[in-house]
Coordinates of C-alpha atoms (C1' of nucleotides) in Angstrom, one line a residue:
Chain A
X1 CA 14.9 -23.9 -17.2
X2 CA 14.6 -21.7 -14.2
X3 CA 11.4 -23.5 -13.4
X4 CA 12.9 -26.9 -13.9
X5 CA 15.8 -26.1 -11.7
X6 CA 13.6 -24.8 -8.9
X7 CA 11.3 -27.8 -9.3
X8 CA 14.2 -30.3 -9.1
X9 CA 15.6 -28.8 -5.9
X10 CA 12.2 -28.7 -4.5
X11 CA 11.6 -32.4 -5.0
X12 CA 13.9 -33.2 -2.2
X13 CA 11.7 -31.1 0.0
X14 CA 8.4 -32.9 -0.2
X15 CA 6.8 -35.1 -2.8
X16 CA 3.8 -35.8 -0.7
X17 CA 2.3 -34.0 2.3
X18 CA 5.2 -33.6 4.6
X19 CA 6.0 -30.1 5.8
X20 CA 9.7 -30.3 6.7
X21 CA 10.9 -27.3 8.7
X22 CA 13.1 -25.2 6.6
X23 CA 15.3 -22.2 7.0
X24 CA 13.7 -19.3 5.2
X25 CA 17.0 -18.8 3.3
X26 CA 16.8 -22.0 1.4
X27 CA 13.3 -21.4 0.1
X28 CA 13.7 -20.3 -3.6
X29 CA 11.8 -17.4 -4.9
X30 CA 11.9 -18.7 -8.5
X31 CA 10.5 -16.2 -10.9
X32 CA 10.1 -13.6 -8.2
X33 CA 13.8 -12.7 -8.2
X34 CA 13.4 -11.3 -11.7
X35 CA 10.5 -9.0 -10.8
X36 CA 11.4 -5.5 -10.0
X37 CA 8.0 -5.0 -8.4
X38 CA 8.7 -7.6 -5.8
X39 CA 12.0 -6.1 -4.7
X40 CA 10.5 -2.6 -4.8
X41 CA 7.5 -3.7 -2.7
X42 CA 9.7 -5.3 0.0
X43 CA 12.0 -2.2 0.0
X44 CA 9.0 0.1 0.3
X45 CA 7.7 -1.7 3.3
X46 CA 11.1 -1.4 4.9
X47 CA 11.2 2.3 4.2
X48 CA 7.7 2.9 5.5
X49 CA 8.4 1.1 8.7
X50 CA 11.6 3.0 9.3
X51 CA 9.9 6.3 8.5
X52 CA 7.0 5.6 10.8
X53 CA 9.4 4.5 13.6
X54 CA 11.7 7.5 13.1
X55 CA 8.7 9.9 13.1
X56 CA 6.9 7.9 15.7
X57 CA 7.2 10.5 18.5
X58 CA 5.6 13.2 16.4
X59 CA 3.0 10.8 15.0
X60 CA 3.4 11.6 11.4
X61 CA 3.0 9.1 8.6
X62 CA 4.6 9.3 5.1
X63 CA 1.5 10.5 3.4
X64 CA 0.9 13.2 6.0
X65 CA 4.4 14.3 5.6
X66 CA 4.2 14.6 1.9
X67 CA 1.0 16.7 2.2
X68 CA 2.5 19.1 4.7
X69 CA 5.7 19.5 2.7
X70 CA 3.8 20.4 -0.5
X71 CA 1.5 22.8 1.2
X72 CA 4.4 24.4 3.0
X73 CA 6.3 24.9 -0.2
X74 CA 3.2 26.0 -2.1
X75 CA 0.8 27.8 0.2
X76 CA -2.6 28.6 -1.2
X77 CA -2.9 25.4 -3.3
X78 CA -6.4 23.9 -3.7
X79 CA -7.1 20.4 -2.5
X80 CA -7.4 19.3 -6.1
X81 CA -4.0 20.6 -7.0
X82 CA -2.4 18.9 -4.0
X83 CA -4.1 15.6 -4.7
X84 CA -3.1 15.7 -8.3
X85 CA 0.5 16.5 -7.6
X86 CA 0.9 13.8 -5.0
X87 CA -1.2 11.2 -6.8
X88 CA -3.6 11.0 -3.9
X89 CA -7.3 10.8 -4.5
X90 CA -9.2 13.9 -3.5
X91 CA -11.6 11.8 -1.4
X92 CA -8.6 10.5 0.5
X93 CA -7.1 13.9 0.9
X94 CA -10.3 15.1 2.6
X95 CA -9.6 12.8 5.6
X96 CA -5.9 13.6 5.7
X97 CA -6.7 17.3 5.9
X98 CA -9.4 16.8 8.5
X99 CA -6.8 15.2 10.7
X100 CA -4.1 17.8 10.0
X101 CA -6.5 20.6 10.5
X102 CA -7.7 19.2 13.8
X103 CA -4.1 19.1 14.9
X104 CA -3.9 22.8 14.0
X105 CA -1.1 22.2 11.5
X106 CA -3.1 23.2 8.4
X107 CA -5.9 25.6 7.6
X108 CA -8.5 25.5 4.9
X109 CA -9.1 29.1 3.8
X110 CA -12.2 29.7 1.7
X111 CA -11.0 30.9 -1.7
X112 CA -12.5 34.2 -2.9
X113 CA -11.8 33.7 -6.5
X114 CA -13.4 30.2 -6.6
X115 CA -15.9 29.6 -3.9
X116 CA -15.8 25.9 -4.5
X117 CA -12.2 25.5 -3.5
X118 CA -10.2 25.9 -0.4
X119 CA -6.8 27.5 -0.2
X120 CA -4.5 25.4 1.9
X121 CA -2.0 27.0 4.3
X122 CA 0.2 25.9 7.2
X123 CA -0.6 27.4 10.5
X124 CA 2.4 29.0 12.4
X125 CA 2.5 25.9 14.5
X126 CA 2.3 23.9 11.3
X127 CA 5.4 25.7 10.0
X128 CA 7.5 25.0 13.1
X129 CA 6.2 21.5 13.3
X130 CA 7.1 20.8 9.7
X131 CA 10.6 22.0 10.3
X132 CA 11.0 19.4 13.0
X133 CA 9.4 16.8 10.8
X134 CA 11.9 17.6 8.1
X135 CA 14.8 17.1 10.5
X136 CA 13.4 13.7 11.5
X137 CA 12.7 12.8 7.9
X138 CA 16.3 13.6 7.1
X139 CA 17.4 11.3 9.9
X140 CA 15.2 8.6 8.3
X141 CA 16.9 9.2 5.0
X142 CA 20.2 8.6 6.6
X143 CA 18.9 5.2 7.7
X144 CA 18.1 4.5 4.0
X145 CA 21.6 5.5 3.1
X146 CA 23.1 3.1 5.7
X147 CA 20.9 0.3 4.4
X148 CA 21.6 0.4 0.7
X149 CA 24.7 2.6 0.5
X150 CA 25.2 6.3 -0.4
X151 CA 25.8 5.7 -4.1
X152 CA 23.0 3.2 -4.5
X153 CA 20.6 5.6 -2.9
X154 CA 21.6 8.3 -5.4
X155 CA 21.3 5.9 -8.3
X156 CA 17.9 5.0 -7.1
X157 CA 16.7 8.6 -6.9
X158 CA 18.0 9.2 -10.5
X159 CA 16.4 6.0 -11.8
X160 CA 13.0 6.9 -10.3
X161 CA 13.1 10.6 -10.8
X162 CA 10.4 10.5 -13.4
X163 CA 7.9 9.2 -10.9
X164 CA 8.1 12.1 -8.5
Chain B
X1 CA 17.9 27.4 2.2
X2 CA 15.9 24.9 0.2
X3 CA 12.9 25.9 2.3
X4 CA 13.6 29.6 1.9
X5 CA 13.9 29.2 -1.9
X6 CA 10.7 27.2 -2.1
X7 CA 9.0 29.7 0.2
X8 CA 10.1 32.6 -1.9
X9 CA 8.9 31.1 -5.1
X10 CA 5.7 30.2 -3.4
X11 CA 4.9 33.7 -2.3
X12 CA 4.0 34.7 -5.9
X13 CA 1.4 31.9 -5.7
X14 CA -0.8 33.0 -2.8
X15 CA -0.2 35.1 0.2
X16 CA -3.7 35.0 1.3
X17 CA -6.6 32.7 0.4
X18 CA -6.6 32.7 -3.3
X19 CA -6.3 29.3 -4.9
X20 CA -4.9 30.0 -8.3
X21 CA -5.3 27.2 -10.8
X22 CA -1.8 25.8 -11.4
X23 CA -0.3 23.2 -13.7
X24 CA 0.7 20.2 -11.6
X25 CA 4.2 20.6 -13.1
X26 CA 5.0 23.9 -11.5
X27 CA 4.2 22.7 -7.9
X28 CA 7.4 22.1 -6.1
X29 CA 7.9 19.0 -4.0
X30 CA 10.5 20.7 -1.8
X31 CA 12.1 18.2 0.6
X32 CA 10.2 15.3 -1.0
X33 CA 12.6 15.1 -4.0
X34 CA 15.4 14.0 -1.7
X35 CA 13.4 11.2 -0.2
X36 CA 13.9 7.8 -1.7
X37 CA 10.8 6.6 0.0
X38 CA 8.6 9.0 -2.0
X39 CA 10.0 8.0 -5.4
X40 CA 9.8 4.3 -4.4
X41 CA 6.2 4.7 -3.3
X42 CA 5.1 6.3 -6.5
X43 CA 7.0 3.8 -8.6
X44 CA 5.6 0.9 -6.6
X45 CA 2.0 2.2 -7.2
X46 CA 2.8 2.4 -11.0
X47 CA 4.1 -1.1 -11.0
X48 CA 1.2 -2.5 -9.1
X49 CA -1.3 -0.9 -11.4
X50 CA 0.4 -2.2 -14.4
X51 CA 0.7 -5.7 -12.9
X52 CA -3.0 -5.8 -12.0
X53 CA -3.9 -4.5 -15.4
X54 CA -1.7 -7.0 -17.3
X55 CA -2.9 -9.9 -15.2
X56 CA -6.4 -8.5 -15.1
X57 CA -8.0 -11.2 -17.3
X58 CA -6.8 -14.0 -15.0
X59 CA -7.7 -12.0 -11.9
X60 CA -4.4 -12.4 -10.1
X61 CA -2.9 -9.8 -7.8
X62 CA 0.8 -9.4 -7.0
X63 CA 0.6 -11.0 -3.6
X64 CA -1.3 -14.0 -4.9
X65 CA 1.2 -14.4 -7.7
X66 CA 4.1 -14.4 -5.2
X67 CA 2.4 -17.0 -3.1
X68 CA 1.7 -19.3 -6.0
X69 CA 5.2 -18.9 -7.3
X70 CA 6.8 -19.8 -4.0
X71 CA 4.6 -22.8 -3.5
X72 CA 5.2 -23.9 -7.1
X73 CA 8.9 -23.8 -6.6
X74 CA 8.8 -25.3 -3.1
X75 CA 5.9 -27.7 -2.8
X76 CA 5.2 -29.0 0.6
X77 CA 6.0 -25.8 2.5
X78 CA 4.0 -24.9 5.6
X79 CA 2.0 -21.7 5.8
X80 CA 4.4 -20.4 8.3
X81 CA 7.4 -21.0 6.0
X82 CA 5.7 -19.2 3.1
X83 CA 4.6 -16.3 5.3
X84 CA 8.1 -15.9 6.7
X85 CA 9.8 -16.1 3.3
X86 CA 7.5 -13.5 1.7
X87 CA 7.1 -11.2 4.6
X88 CA 3.4 -11.8 4.8
X89 CA 1.7 -12.2 8.1
X90 CA 0.4 -15.7 8.7
X91 CA -3.1 -14.3 9.5
X92 CA -3.1 -12.6 6.1
X93 CA -1.9 -15.8 4.3
X94 CA -4.9 -17.7 5.6
X95 CA -7.3 -15.6 3.6
X96 CA -5.0 -15.6 0.5
X97 CA -4.9 -19.4 0.6
X98 CA -8.6 -19.6 1.3
X99 CA -9.2 -17.8 -2.0
X100 CA -6.6 -19.7 -3.9
X101 CA -7.9 -23.0 -2.6
X102 CA -11.4 -22.1 -3.6
X103 CA -10.2 -21.5 -7.1
X104 CA -8.7 -24.9 -7.1
X105 CA -5.2 -23.6 -7.6
X106 CA -3.7 -24.7 -4.3
X107 CA -4.3 -27.6 -1.9
X108 CA -3.7 -27.7 1.9
X109 CA -2.5 -31.2 2.7
X110 CA -2.5 -32.2 6.3
X111 CA 1.1 -32.9 7.3
X112 CA 1.7 -36.3 8.9
X113 CA 4.9 -35.3 10.6
X114 CA 3.4 -32.2 12.3
X115 CA -0.4 -32.4 12.6
X116 CA -0.5 -28.7 13.3
X117 CA 0.7 -27.6 9.9
X118 CA -0.4 -27.9 6.3
X119 CA 1.8 -28.8 3.4
X120 CA 1.0 -26.5 0.5
X121 CA 0.9 -27.8 -3.0
X122 CA -0.3 -26.6 -6.4
X123 CA -3.1 -28.5 -8.0
X124 CA -2.5 -29.7 -11.6
X125 CA -4.7 -26.8 -12.7
X126 CA -2.6 -24.6 -10.4
X127 CA 0.5 -25.6 -12.2
X128 CA -0.8 -24.9 -15.7
X129 CA -2.4 -21.7 -14.4
X130 CA 0.8 -20.5 -12.8
X131 CA 2.7 -21.1 -16.1
X132 CA 0.3 -18.7 -17.8
X133 CA 0.6 -16.2 -14.9
X134 CA 4.3 -16.3 -15.3
X135 CA 4.1 -15.5 -19.0
X136 CA 1.8 -12.5 -18.2
X137 CA 4.1 -11.4 -15.4
X138 CA 7.0 -11.5 -17.8
X139 CA 5.0 -9.3 -20.1
X140 CA 4.4 -6.9 -17.2
X141 CA 8.1 -6.9 -16.5
X142 CA 8.7 -5.8 -20.1
X143 CA 6.5 -2.8 -19.4
X144 CA 8.7 -2.0 -16.5
X145 CA 11.7 -2.2 -18.7
X146 CA 10.2 0.1 -21.3
X147 CA 9.3 2.5 -18.5
X148 CA 12.7 2.9 -16.8
X149 CA 15.1 1.3 -19.3
X150 CA 16.8 -2.0 -19.5
X151 CA 19.9 -1.0 -17.6
X152 CA 18.1 0.9 -15.0
X153 CA 15.9 -2.0 -14.2
X154 CA 18.9 -4.3 -13.8
X155 CA 20.6 -1.7 -11.6
X156 CA 17.4 -1.5 -9.5
X157 CA 17.3 -5.2 -9.1
X158 CA 21.0 -5.3 -7.9
X159 CA 20.5 -2.4 -5.5
X160 CA 17.5 -4.0 -3.9
X161 CA 18.6 -7.6 -4.0
X162 CA 19.0 -7.8 -0.3
X163 CA 15.3 -7.1 0.3
X164 CA 14.1 -10.2 -1.6
Chain C
dG1 C1' -28.6 35.6 -19.8
dA2 C1' -30.3 30.8 -19.1
dA3 C1' -29.4 25.9 -19.8
dA4 C1' -26.1 22.2 -20.0
dG5 C1' -21.8 20.5 -18.7
dA6 C1' -17.6 20.4 -16.0
dT7 C1' -15.1 21.0 -11.5
dT8 C1' -14.4 21.0 -6.3
dG9 C1' -15.1 19.3 -2.0
dT10 C1' -17.5 15.8 0.5
dT11 C1' -19.6 11.4 2.0
dG12 C1' -19.9 6.6 1.6
dT13 C1' -18.6 1.8 0.2
dT14 C1' -15.5 -1.8 -1.2
dG15 C1' -11.5 -4.5 -1.1
dA16 C1' -6.4 -5.3 -0.5
dC17 C1' -3.1 -4.9 3.0
dG18 C1' -0.1 -4.6 7.5
dA19 C1' -0.3 -5.0 12.5
dC20 C1' -1.9 -7.0 16.7
dA21 C1' -4.3 -9.9 19.9
dA22 C1' -6.4 -14.0 21.3
dC23 C1' -7.5 -18.9 20.9
dA24 C1' -7.4 -24.2 20.2
dA25 C1' -4.7 -27.9 18.7
dT26 C1' -0.4 -29.8 18.7
dT27 C1' 4.5 -30.2 19.5
dG28 C1' 8.8 -29.6 22.1
dT29 C1' 11.2 -29.2 26.5
dC30 C1' 12.4 -29.7 31.2
Chain D
dG1 C1' 3.6 -35.1 32.9
dA2 C1' 3.6 -29.9 33.5
dC3 C1' 4.8 -25.9 31.0
dA4 C1' 6.3 -23.2 27.2
dA5 C1' 6.5 -22.6 22.2
dT6 C1' 4.6 -23.2 17.5
dT7 C1' 0.8 -23.5 13.8
dG8 C1' -3.3 -22.3 11.8
dT9 C1' -7.3 -19.6 12.6
dT10 C1' -10.5 -15.8 13.8
dG11 C1' -11.2 -11.2 14.7
dT12 C1' -10.3 -6.2 15.1
dC13 C1' -8.2 -1.8 13.8
dG14 C1' -6.1 1.6 10.8
dT15 C1' -4.0 2.8 6.2
dC16 C1' -4.7 3.1 1.6
dA17 C1' -6.4 2.9 -3.6
dA18 C1' -10.6 2.9 -6.3
dC19 C1' -15.3 4.1 -7.3
dA20 C1' -19.7 6.2 -7.1
dA21 C1' -22.8 9.7 -6.0
dC22 C1' -24.0 14.3 -4.5
dA23 C1' -24.5 19.6 -3.6
dA24 C1' -22.4 23.8 -4.5
dT25 C1' -20.2 26.4 -7.7
dC26 C1' -17.8 27.7 -12.0
dT27 C1' -17.6 27.5 -17.3
dT28 C1' -19.4 26.9 -21.7
dT29 C1' -22.6 27.3 -25.2
dC30 C1' -26.5 28.8 -27.4

DNA sequence: GAAAGATTGTTGTTGACGACAACAATTGTC
DNA sequence: GACAATTGTTGTCGTCAACAACAATCTTTC
């Protein structure tokens, strides 16, 4: 049905090996239009690009921002706790923290209660930097609002609240 | 305000270098809860994992599925057209098609009207395989529906329709 | 209290993916 | 016919998820 319709409209395009030049608009997505994952993926790419662009001057990427924010709101957390909360692998978090620690935004303090783990803290510079990052991130969020609409953004947040 | 509140509640956690073990639930996300990008990212990871798992037996990943679907619905397209339509880079599409062509699902036919380009077609096996992939993808989509609810999924698709 | 098992941080590898740059072959334009 | 643009290709780089293995350090169990 859907497949048949798509197939029929496609016939006029090329039955053999001719690649007619076509406007991207008239290329049907067929089954993809019914897949939430496809739309979400495209949207997520758009969001990431805007985030990276908006926070380009301070050189902070989404993942780094999420790590800084969680540490800032919960100082003293272990790497394991941060990784679990954000759904990041602990192996991956190691490199993220290496980078953030080199930039003097985060400190790994040896925990005295558990000598395996590190207690994560923002440095004073990290705190002021994070404040700036949050302002830029809010600006990015306004771009999202402009893109999909104020109400739609709120609906989206409600729908996906369980995943945070 | 939000920061102050988070900071205050965080104080009880660790003022120095003690990494108390904490349930992931009680770790505040602070500013992240207001960011659509964070929720979308987490959701998208969940979707991808379910897709990969559901189509695990046939060894098809989301990007491959999208390429096959578009070619199936628009036979004869050039690589450039497919890449543009799906937001994939043409350099990346080369490898995707190499893989799909090796698996005898897709054929690159030399175009006679433009000897630079290839007209992309599904092989007969590709057609029957895609039919199966679509059934599995529909099953995956039902998982999404179970996860966020029927109405929410439809709302989501409407909200993000412009990105497809 | 010692042995066995689990956890934490770390290092390394693999593969998918987006972004960019360069190139040859071909087409389009002036 | 010279010059610019397009198409497919190759290659590199950096981000990211997923594993596996390891040493150091708890925790459990006997």
